Amino acid sequence: MSPFARLFSAASRAVSTGAKTSPFTLVIRGFCTTATHYKGNEPKWGSKKYNRERKIKLQSATLLAEMDPEIEKQLLPYRAKVKEQGDKVRKLKEEGAPDIDVKKEVLELKARKKELEDMTLKLSPADTFDRAKMSDLVKRRFFYDNSFAIYGGITGQYDYGPMGCDLVDNMLAEWHKHFVIQERMLKVNCSILTPETVLKASGHVDKFADYMVKDVKTGECFRLDHLIKQSFEKKIADKKTKQEEKDVMNHTINILDGMTMEEMNDLVKKYDMKSPITNNDLTDAVEFNLMFPITIGPSGALKGFLRPETAQGIFVNFKRLLEYNQGKLPFACAQVGNSYRNEISPRSGLLRVREFTMAEIEHFCDPENKDHPKFAQVSDTVMTLYSGCSQMDGQPAQRMTIGEAVRGGLVANETLGYYMARIQQYLLKIGINFKKLRFRQHLSNEMAHYACDCWDAECLTSYGWIECVGCADRSAYDLTQHTKGSSTKLCVERPLKEPRMVDQVTPQPDKGSIGKTFKKDAKVIQEALAAMSSEEVLAMDQKLNQDGEFKVAGFTLTRAMVPSVKREQKKVHVEEVIPSVIEPSFGVGRVFYSLLEHSFRMREGDEKRTYFSLPPLVSPIKVSVLPLSSNQEFIPFTQHLANALTELNLLVRVDDSTGSIGRRYARTDEIAIPFGVTIDFDTVNNKPHTVTLRERDSTDQVRISMDVVPETVSKLANGKLTWEEVKEKWPKFTGQETTSES
Amino acid sequence: MSPFARLFSAASRAVSTGAKTSPFTLVIRGFCTTATHYKGNEPKWGSKKYNRERKIKLQSATLLAEMDPEIEKQLLPYRAKVKEQGDKVRKLKEEGAPDIDVKKEVLELKARKKELEDMTLKLSPADTFDRAKMSDLVKRRFFYDNSFAIYGGITGQYDYGPMGCDLVDNMLAEWHKHFVIQERMLKVNCSILTPETVLKASGHVDKFADYMVKDVKTGECFRLDHLIKQSFEKKIADKKTKQEEKDVMNHTINILDGMTMEEMNDLVKKYDMKSPITNNDLTDAVEFNLMFPITIGPSGALKGFLRPETAQGIFVNFKRLLEYNQGKLPFACAQVGNSYRNEISPRSGLLRVREFTMAEIEHFCDPENKDHPKFAQVSDTVMTLYSGCSQMDGQPAQRMTIGEAVRGGLVANETLGYYMARIQQYLLKIGINFKKLRFRQHLSNEMAHYACDCWDAECLTSYGWIECVGCADRSAYDLTQHTKGSSTKLCVERPLKEPRMVDQVTPQPDKGSIGKTFKKDAKVIQEALAAMSSEEVLAMDQKLNQDGEFKVAGFTLTRAMVPSVKREQKKVHVEEVIPSVIEPSFGVGRVFYSLLEHSFRMREGDEKRTYFSLPPLVSPIKVSVLPLSSNQEFIPFTQHLANALTELNLLVRVDDSTGSIGRRYARTDEIAIPFGVTIDFDTVNNKPHTVTLRERDSTDQVRISMDVVPETVSKLANGKLTWEEVKEKWPKFTGQETTSES
């Protein structure tokens, strides 16, 4: 049943927490050839079952196209097992089997999918990536590190150093160009301190929780699923454990995601699990809300939270944004900023943190027309799509164009498809590896009941496939919730082709009576009355007739306060429509981390020389200037070049320290500087003065006139010139001709 | 006594809270010709007296140079009164008079300064600025507005809409170029959730407070000084109040700043002040810490706060940053990000808010050499300096070059002067009015005892002179505090000209014994022991001999744990130095607000046509494209131009709505779009196609070939071309030649 998960948007998963899902109902999508439309048995809103953490798991790591036929043969039986189970689930759903039976089979389906994934990864060619080496480089050159390290550090919080900070800034600057400027989006920057009422309306106050157990003596807290997994892993590693017990535990780990709190509680009791630290007993599990509570102002009366996502700031400003856009749809609004989640046990470095940056877009459009005027421009984009159907059939992801996917109904509409293609273009531009990128469709049971389609851009890293960007069609959910919560209509007026006569019922309140009774609250009540639909007014009228009382906005009104209602026929020229929202949502820290892994390299034959092969576009520093030695003659040249480069707003690193030139190159490679200029004796002696210009990835060098260097590097850094073009124009550098003596 | 104020850096004032000052001790600076150096009577750390809010007051609004001689004549007696009192204070200090006497006279000095300021403003030519009109425009075009307005809004929090958001982003992009790139600074992005220990060390936990009283029945909170002021103002407005009573109250309002909590409490009792809302009694005043408390993680054990300033993140990372800079001084590190202060009663719009963006720079340099290599480049910069001396003498601010100011000792050192000049360059570049900008030196009693000089860049607005940027020499204070708090040395090694023999005393701990007793805490203790200076080790040794016990890092050690200390002569080649910090600190929201006021305009003869005359560099949208009418022939031209402009990463606004062209121009002016392109029938009919290009401030138009428009606008927007040059090259536009029919 319900995908509470999706209440919190793709972002929930893309960023920090991982989605909350429960596979209770598996709604089969229409586009699956073997499936039928599933109707009825809608997820139940308010059910307790969906407060669940979904761990990031490795899913079919390699694409069919690239898979060795020999390996594929070995995978066949695993694929068949998934398919068999997928079909079984579909059949049960068709027959309208009881939820409890369906749920059992879905858990089994998940376990088989996991086995297939594990086997695929096991059989895939080994990756040379070495996480320890990268971590060392990241720490040593201060890309990022634990916050407050001199005070002992703190888990789940990181400080970005000069390199990390500039890399993120460059990623976001490109994001701004790629999305905000190119799509002419609006932009907002909203408060992080958020009053409780707002997050009550959005659903976060009631539902945004994980399960937690505590050490009965020390009070130390553990996330329930983490605890069970850790406990099982310990037992599995124990030689004394029998193989069949191990199998059961492995299987259970694979289905933890789908379990209820009660089922997990039972596991804790059955296996008599204790605190892994003190071996003390544990409390029963409780739900722990992941938002940071806060009180605003000195009195303590105004309760609030640090926002758990940036999206709500856009929704609550919808009316002003629509006005700004002169009342017209579609339009999109972007926001970049921090969000906060009080994780029970942060882990996996940057992938699960308490404080993180999101970049979210809300594209508001007509629910009946989700075509996109620029779709033709992206329709030929080839993407790796891992559909819900493929996931249920045990098949790998498929390559196809986004045009095919939308035409075939695999992706729900053009606007969603357009953003998916634009997201991919952006990720590739900043340096994400196409072979390690896929778009995974949410299974219906992962989606909120109102969402009609949702795809996550996932990057393959040493932690498995990581959800980095969500892209969801959230329908009218959010605006509807805030309309209810605030009694402010959040909708647009759509002109009708022909005017229409409608029955309209409006309340006729006695303003004097309401004012006298409720004083300063009267305004709120008046507004709430004015915002009621005809149906609601009729219902109120009936209730007032029956009981003499009616509740509005939390206040009890009497018949005397609303003596009558007015019924009339009205000619209307417009209809009110609540827009649909398409939401691309970026977890900036996760994209950043994936980018680091994807661009981490070791020089062939020298494993100590590690570096990042980042595109110049996002490299923190664009160019280094290295005098060959500390010879005084080099100084004016070094300074002149560094200043000229800085003039062009290029971030420059001068390294005039004593190391050998090779060593200093290695140092600039480490921090991903794509181009390096060396001043040597030829620079001093030649007329016109020349320098060597080196490219990081190839380590090729050319000899180039010093006066064209700033312009050349600027063009290289901005993608207006390629290194190949530079190599064609200037001679290859092999060694300097003159030395100090000549 | 102490300027607790300055503990919290210039930023405290520049951003949100206003400084906490108390004029108990007035340390006379050496550069005042009539003054002597003041020694002794150092501010007492830990005194309760400095938790005080300093309101932003209007200070001599106009410069001497621009003041009408007639007005100056009227001001003379007021100036003389200030001077007389300033001299009296100096004399008392020279004589070493008791604090209490000095304090009394300083309060009187403040009152007289305020009288002079009020009179100066009163006599100054009236400004045509209309705050209500600007507020209307700001709200109507969504530059910014109250957060969560559909839920009733919340004081002290603002959402920036598309225009405000882009303007701030452009201001910060320019800030990044001007400071970070041009000065090759490092940059960090640190956690906002900050553990208590860190803010304990910095002093914020104990001292970062305002005085507050509560309504005894409703619990509603009021800031003590605000309450008193409001109460007096009401009484002063009352016709029944006698003139002499009014004078006393006016005088008291002027000196509230310098009062202790006790003195203010006495006022509340003496005048029997009540809650202005309910007329209930009030509690005695208490100190209210302005930080937002928070608990990190689920157990509630780790207490922390939302950071009150960004600076601390840089200080705690000093070691890594120094390493990153290869151990060398000087270097600077910048950080831009949110900070939080739980104001008791936020007011004055963006000037006093609970959530705000700061842009801070910490420049670390050798305490014995604060020269700056690029000072010569700025030394001719003319600035308006309002020195401490002028303030005490009742004189207005003076214009002089920063070179003169540093040479004459008015500004303490080159690095401080360099940053002051660079701050001014930046502010002028983004559009701050030079005539409404001054640098005000802190009086000694406003400065922390460790700060050696501090200047605030203040902008004149309708709220008076607003502190927008602080620029302080904070000496070694912050690094010293965090060295103590974390037991991690935060210093640099400076090579000695000649090696030196020193007596060194090191503790010889019994590691086994410490390990056995303190287990996991042993490491902290070992580190604390290792970090002790020779003097500290000697003191410990003596204490252990006397008492058998000694406290280190909160743990009690016995003689057995440190059986002995080792004394030796050691040859040292380097000395450890704690760097000085020069801190420019920008309150981004305050600069933003001042910029709006300084650029707000009304068209002559048409007060309804209001607009912002922002420089193209920071204008949110650079260009508008307006088809003359909804004629279908215009559409391809409009689209082509808009796309071509967007290609160059210019933010474009297409307004194809139905209003007249004049009305649409007015609408683009409102949101500060500096350039507008109109497509008319000549565009369609002429070959080559031409369009009109209009400049916002002059409303001049030229007729220009359509194909050069994108490049031309791009150059105009980036300051590479002036409007004058465009007007010289292209013919003035007076009216189109052809119409639809031709």
mmCIF file of N, CA and C in Angstrom, chain A residues 156-228:
data_model
loop_
_atom_site.group_PDB
_atom_site.id
_atom_site.type_symbol
_atom_site.label_atom_id
_atom_site.label_comp_id
_atom_site.label_asym_id
_atom_site.label_seq_id
_atom_site.Cartn_x
_atom_site.Cartn_y
_atom_site.Cartn_z
ATOM 1 N N GLY A 156 27.766 12.365 9.563
ATOM 2 C CA GLY A 156 26.655 12.862 8.749
ATOM 3 C C GLY A 156 26.753 14.332 8.404
ATOM 4 N N GLN A 157 27.888 14.964 8.699
ATOM 5 C CA GLN A 157 28.076 16.362 8.312
ATOM 6 C C GLN A 157 29.465 16.534 7.717
ATOM 7 N N TYR A 158 29.545 17.243 6.618
ATOM 8 C CA TYR A 158 30.806 17.425 5.922
ATOM 9 C C TYR A 158 31.041 18.882 5.588
ATOM 10 N N ASP A 159 32.316 19.272 5.644
ATOM 11 C CA ASP A 159 32.710 20.587 5.155
ATOM 12 C C ASP A 159 33.361 20.412 3.792
ATOM 13 N N TYR A 160 32.989 21.239 2.863
ATOM 14 C CA TYR A 160 33.616 21.222 1.545
ATOM 15 C C TYR A 160 34.797 22.181 1.573
ATOM 16 N N GLY A 161 35.980 21.663 1.224
ATOM 17 C CA GLY A 161 37.176 22.495 1.175
ATOM 18 C C GLY A 161 37.238 23.259 -0.135
ATOM 19 N N PRO A 162 38.348 23.963 -0.371
ATOM 20 C CA PRO A 162 38.430 24.807 -1.570
ATOM 21 C C PRO A 162 38.103 24.049 -2.855
ATOM 22 N N MET A 163 38.601 22.831 -2.988
ATOM 23 C CA MET A 163 38.363 22.098 -4.224
ATOM 24 C C MET A 163 36.917 21.646 -4.349
ATOM 25 N N GLY A 164 36.395 21.070 -3.267
ATOM 26 C CA GLY A 164 35.021 20.587 -3.316
ATOM 27 C C GLY A 164 34.040 21.729 -3.521
ATOM 28 N N CYS A 165 34.328 22.819 -2.822
ATOM 29 C CA CYS A 165 33.457 23.976 -2.866
ATOM 30 C C CYS A 165 33.397 24.549 -4.276
ATOM 31 N N ASP A 166 34.549 24.707 -4.906
ATOM 32 C CA ASP A 166 34.566 25.244 -6.266
ATOM 33 C C ASP A 166 33.936 24.277 -7.259
ATOM 34 N N LEU A 167 34.159 22.976 -7.049
ATOM 35 C CA LEU A 167 33.565 22.000 -7.961
ATOM 36 C C LEU A 167 32.032 22.062 -7.883
ATOM 37 N N VAL A 168 31.514 22.099 -6.655
ATOM 38 C CA VAL A 168 30.066 22.205 -6.493
ATOM 39 C C VAL A 168 29.558 23.511 -7.101
ATOM 40 N N ASP A 169 30.265 24.609 -6.829
ATOM 41 C CA ASP A 169 29.829 25.900 -7.387
ATOM 42 C C ASP A 169 29.804 25.851 -8.917
ATOM 43 N N ASN A 170 30.819 25.231 -9.510
ATOM 44 C CA ASN A 170 30.846 25.155 -10.970
ATOM 45 C C ASN A 170 29.726 24.259 -11.501
ATOM 46 N N MET A 171 29.472 23.148 -10.784
ATOM 47 C CA MET A 171 28.357 22.283 -11.180
ATOM 48 C C MET A 171 27.039 23.071 -11.155
ATOM 49 N N LEU A 172 26.884 23.866 -10.088
ATOM 50 C CA LEU A 172 25.629 24.614 -9.943
ATOM 51 C C LEU A 172 25.534 25.776 -10.932
ATOM 52 N N ALA A 173 26.682 26.370 -11.270
ATOM 53 C CA ALA A 173 26.665 27.449 -12.261
ATOM 54 C C ALA A 173 26.218 26.876 -13.607
ATOM 55 N N GLU A 174 26.726 25.693 -13.934
ATOM 56 C CA GLU A 174 26.320 25.059 -15.189
ATOM 57 C C GLU A 174 24.845 24.659 -15.124
ATOM 58 N N TRP A 175 24.427 24.190 -13.963
ATOM 59 C CA TRP A 175 23.017 23.825 -13.758
ATOM 60 C C TRP A 175 22.132 25.040 -14.029
ATOM 61 N N HIS A 176 22.580 26.191 -13.514
ATOM 62 C CA HIS A 176 21.822 27.417 -13.698
ATOM 63 C C HIS A 176 21.702 27.768 -15.181
ATOM 64 N N LYS A 177 22.825 27.667 -15.892
ATOM 65 C CA LYS A 177 22.783 27.959 -17.324
ATOM 66 C C LYS A 177 21.909 26.951 -18.060
ATOM 67 N N HIS A 178 22.128 25.684 -17.742
ATOM 68 C CA HIS A 178 21.479 24.598 -18.476
ATOM 69 C C HIS A 178 19.968 24.593 -18.258
ATOM 70 N N PHE A 179 19.567 24.836 -17.050
ATOM 71 C CA PHE A 179 18.128 24.789 -16.760
ATOM 72 C C PHE A 179 17.508 26.180 -16.661
ATOM 73 N N VAL A 180 17.952 26.973 -15.716
ATOM 74 C CA VAL A 180 17.252 28.227 -15.434
ATOM 75 C C VAL A 180 17.308 29.180 -16.624
ATOM 76 N N ILE A 181 18.501 29.397 -17.159
ATOM 77 C CA ILE A 181 18.600 30.352 -18.267
ATOM 78 C C ILE A 181 18.032 29.747 -19.545
ATOM 79 N N GLN A 182 18.490 28.539 -19.893
ATOM 80 C CA GLN A 182 18.054 27.970 -21.175
ATOM 81 C C GLN A 182 16.547 27.722 -21.214
ATOM 82 N N GLU A 183 15.942 27.372 -20.113
ATOM 83 C CA GLU A 183 14.497 27.119 -20.104
ATOM 84 C C GLU A 183 13.708 28.323 -19.598
ATOM 85 N N ARG A 184 14.422 29.431 -19.387
ATOM 86 C CA ARG A 184 13.790 30.657 -18.852
ATOM 87 C C ARG A 184 12.892 30.382 -17.651
ATOM 88 N N MET A 185 13.463 29.723 -16.679
ATOM 89 C CA MET A 185 12.714 29.406 -15.459
ATOM 90 C C MET A 185 12.700 30.589 -14.506
ATOM 91 N N LEU A 186 11.751 30.586 -13.614
ATOM 92 C CA LEU A 186 11.783 31.510 -12.485
ATOM 93 C C LEU A 186 12.658 30.874 -11.408
ATOM 94 N N LYS A 187 13.012 31.670 -10.450
ATOM 95 C CA LYS A 187 13.851 31.146 -9.389
ATOM 96 C C LYS A 187 13.398 31.745 -8.071
ATOM 97 N N VAL A 188 13.458 31.002 -7.008
ATOM 98 C CA VAL A 188 13.161 31.564 -5.692
ATOM 99 C C VAL A 188 14.217 31.102 -4.683
ATOM 100 N N ASN A 189 14.272 31.818 -3.588
ATOM 101 C CA ASN A 189 15.132 31.409 -2.477
ATOM 102 C C ASN A 189 14.300 31.587 -1.215
ATOM 103 N N CYS A 190 13.862 30.479 -0.652
ATOM 104 C CA CYS A 190 12.873 30.539 0.430
ATOM 105 C C CYS A 190 13.489 30.161 1.782
ATOM 106 N N SER A 191 12.738 30.467 2.813
ATOM 107 C CA SER A 191 13.195 30.218 4.182
ATOM 108 C C SER A 191 13.392 28.736 4.451
ATOM 109 N N ILE A 192 14.382 28.432 5.242
ATOM 110 C CA ILE A 192 14.649 27.062 5.677
ATOM 111 C C ILE A 192 13.870 26.776 6.970
ATOM 112 N N LEU A 193 13.800 27.773 7.844
ATOM 113 C CA LEU A 193 12.978 27.639 9.056
ATOM 114 C C LEU A 193 11.514 27.634 8.622
ATOM 115 N N THR A 194 10.823 26.529 8.860
ATOM 116 C CA THR A 194 9.472 26.364 8.318
ATOM 117 C C THR A 194 8.479 26.080 9.443
ATOM 118 N N PRO A 195 7.374 26.832 9.506
ATOM 119 C CA PRO A 195 6.396 26.593 10.578
ATOM 120 C C PRO A 195 5.736 25.223 10.426
ATOM 121 N N GLU A 196 5.329 24.675 11.529
ATOM 122 C CA GLU A 196 4.744 23.332 11.567
ATOM 123 C C GLU A 196 3.544 23.181 10.640
ATOM 124 N N THR A 197 2.661 24.204 10.605
ATOM 125 C CA THR A 197 1.436 24.101 9.789
ATOM 126 C C THR A 197 1.745 23.751 8.336
ATOM 127 N N VAL A 198 2.820 24.328 7.820
ATOM 128 C CA VAL A 198 3.164 24.111 6.412
ATOM 129 C C VAL A 198 3.541 22.645 6.182
ATOM 130 N N LEU A 199 4.308 22.095 7.097
ATOM 131 C CA LEU A 199 4.772 20.717 6.924
ATOM 132 C C LEU A 199 3.740 19.701 7.396
ATOM 133 N N LYS A 200 2.772 20.203 8.130
ATOM 134 C CA LYS A 200 1.613 19.380 8.457
ATOM 135 C C LYS A 200 0.796 19.174 7.170
ATOM 136 N N ALA A 201 0.572 20.269 6.449
ATOM 137 C CA ALA A 201 -0.184 20.185 5.197
ATOM 138 C C ALA A 201 0.523 19.291 4.182
ATOM 139 N N SER A 202 1.826 19.387 4.095
ATOM 140 C CA SER A 202 2.555 18.612 3.089
ATOM 141 C C SER A 202 2.624 17.136 3.468
ATOM 142 N N GLY A 203 2.325 16.831 4.728
ATOM 143 C CA GLY A 203 2.338 15.443 5.183
ATOM 144 C C GLY A 203 3.590 15.042 5.938
ATOM 145 N N HIS A 204 4.603 15.919 5.965
ATOM 146 C CA HIS A 204 5.868 15.541 6.597
ATOM 147 C C HIS A 204 5.756 15.349 8.111
ATOM 148 N N VAL A 205 4.926 16.126 8.758
ATOM 149 C CA VAL A 205 4.863 16.035 10.216
ATOM 150 C C VAL A 205 4.369 14.650 10.643
ATOM 151 N N ASP A 206 3.404 14.128 9.919
ATOM 152 C CA ASP A 206 2.833 12.844 10.325
ATOM 153 C C ASP A 206 3.594 11.634 9.805
ATOM 154 N N LYS A 207 4.255 11.778 8.663
ATOM 155 C CA LYS A 207 4.720 10.565 7.999
ATOM 156 C C LYS A 207 6.211 10.452 7.741
ATOM 157 N N PHE A 208 6.962 11.492 7.988
ATOM 158 C CA PHE A 208 8.346 11.484 7.540
ATOM 159 C C PHE A 208 9.242 10.858 8.602
ATOM 160 N N ALA A 209 9.174 9.530 8.715
ATOM 161 C CA ALA A 209 9.839 8.880 9.847
ATOM 162 C C ALA A 209 10.552 7.594 9.447
ATOM 163 N N ASP A 210 11.521 7.210 10.267
ATOM 164 C CA ASP A 210 12.167 5.897 10.178
ATOM 165 C C ASP A 210 11.879 5.145 11.479
ATOM 166 N N TYR A 211 12.092 3.808 11.455
ATOM 167 C CA TYR A 211 11.940 3.031 12.689
ATOM 168 C C TYR A 211 13.249 3.019 13.457
ATOM 169 N N MET A 212 13.125 3.078 14.770
ATOM 170 C CA MET A 212 14.316 3.194 15.598
ATOM 171 C C MET A 212 14.166 2.344 16.858
ATOM 172 N N VAL A 213 15.258 1.724 17.311
ATOM 173 C CA VAL A 213 15.275 1.068 18.628
ATOM 174 C C VAL A 213 16.375 1.712 19.460
ATOM 175 N N LYS A 214 16.229 1.611 20.775
ATOM 176 C CA LYS A 214 17.222 2.209 21.669
ATOM 177 C C LYS A 214 17.823 1.162 22.596
ATOM 178 N N ASP A 215 19.053 1.361 22.947
ATOM 179 C CA ASP A 215 19.700 0.605 24.008
ATOM 180 C C ASP A 215 18.965 0.973 25.309
ATOM 181 N N VAL A 216 18.428 -0.018 26.044
ATOM 182 C CA VAL A 216 17.610 0.320 27.222
ATOM 183 C C VAL A 216 18.415 1.031 28.299
ATOM 184 N N LYS A 217 19.728 0.772 28.348
ATOM 185 C CA LYS A 217 20.505 1.418 29.411
ATOM 186 C C LYS A 217 21.158 2.722 28.972
ATOM 187 N N THR A 218 21.862 2.701 27.836
ATOM 188 C CA THR A 218 22.595 3.911 27.442
ATOM 189 C C THR A 218 21.744 4.874 26.630
ATOM 190 N N GLY A 219 20.637 4.385 26.079
ATOM 191 C CA GLY A 219 19.810 5.263 25.253
ATOM 192 C C GLY A 219 20.338 5.426 23.836
ATOM 193 N N GLU A 220 21.424 4.740 23.517
ATOM 194 C CA GLU A 220 21.967 4.850 22.155
ATOM 195 C C GLU A 220 20.917 4.373 21.143
ATOM 196 N N CYS A 221 20.852 5.051 20.000
ATOM 197 C CA CYS A 221 19.795 4.759 19.028
ATOM 198 C C CYS A 221 20.335 4.014 17.814
ATOM 199 N N PHE A 222 19.526 3.105 17.295
ATOM 200 C CA PHE A 222 19.888 2.371 16.085
ATOM 201 C C PHE A 222 18.710 2.353 15.132
ATOM 202 N N ARG A 223 19.015 2.461 13.840
ATOM 203 C CA ARG A 223 17.937 2.305 12.877
ATOM 204 C C ARG A 223 17.609 0.835 12.802
ATOM 205 N N LEU A 224 16.340 0.507 12.884
ATOM 206 C CA LEU A 224 15.916 -0.878 13.037
ATOM 207 C C LEU A 224 16.438 -1.782 11.922
ATOM 208 N N ASP A 225 16.271 -1.358 10.656
ATOM 209 C CA ASP A 225 16.716 -2.218 9.555
ATOM 210 C C ASP A 225 18.234 -2.370 9.543
ATOM 211 N N HIS A 226 18.947 -1.285 9.839
ATOM 212 C CA HIS A 226 20.409 -1.378 9.904
ATOM 213 C C HIS A 226 20.837 -2.376 10.961
ATOM 214 N N LEU A 227 20.176 -2.306 12.108
ATOM 215 C CA LEU A 227 20.522 -3.169 13.228
ATOM 216 C C LEU A 227 20.346 -4.643 12.865
ATOM 217 N N ILE A 228 19.197 -4.954 12.250
ATOM 218 C CA ILE A 228 18.917 -6.348 11.884
ATOM 219 C C ILE A 228 19.942 -6.835 10.865
#
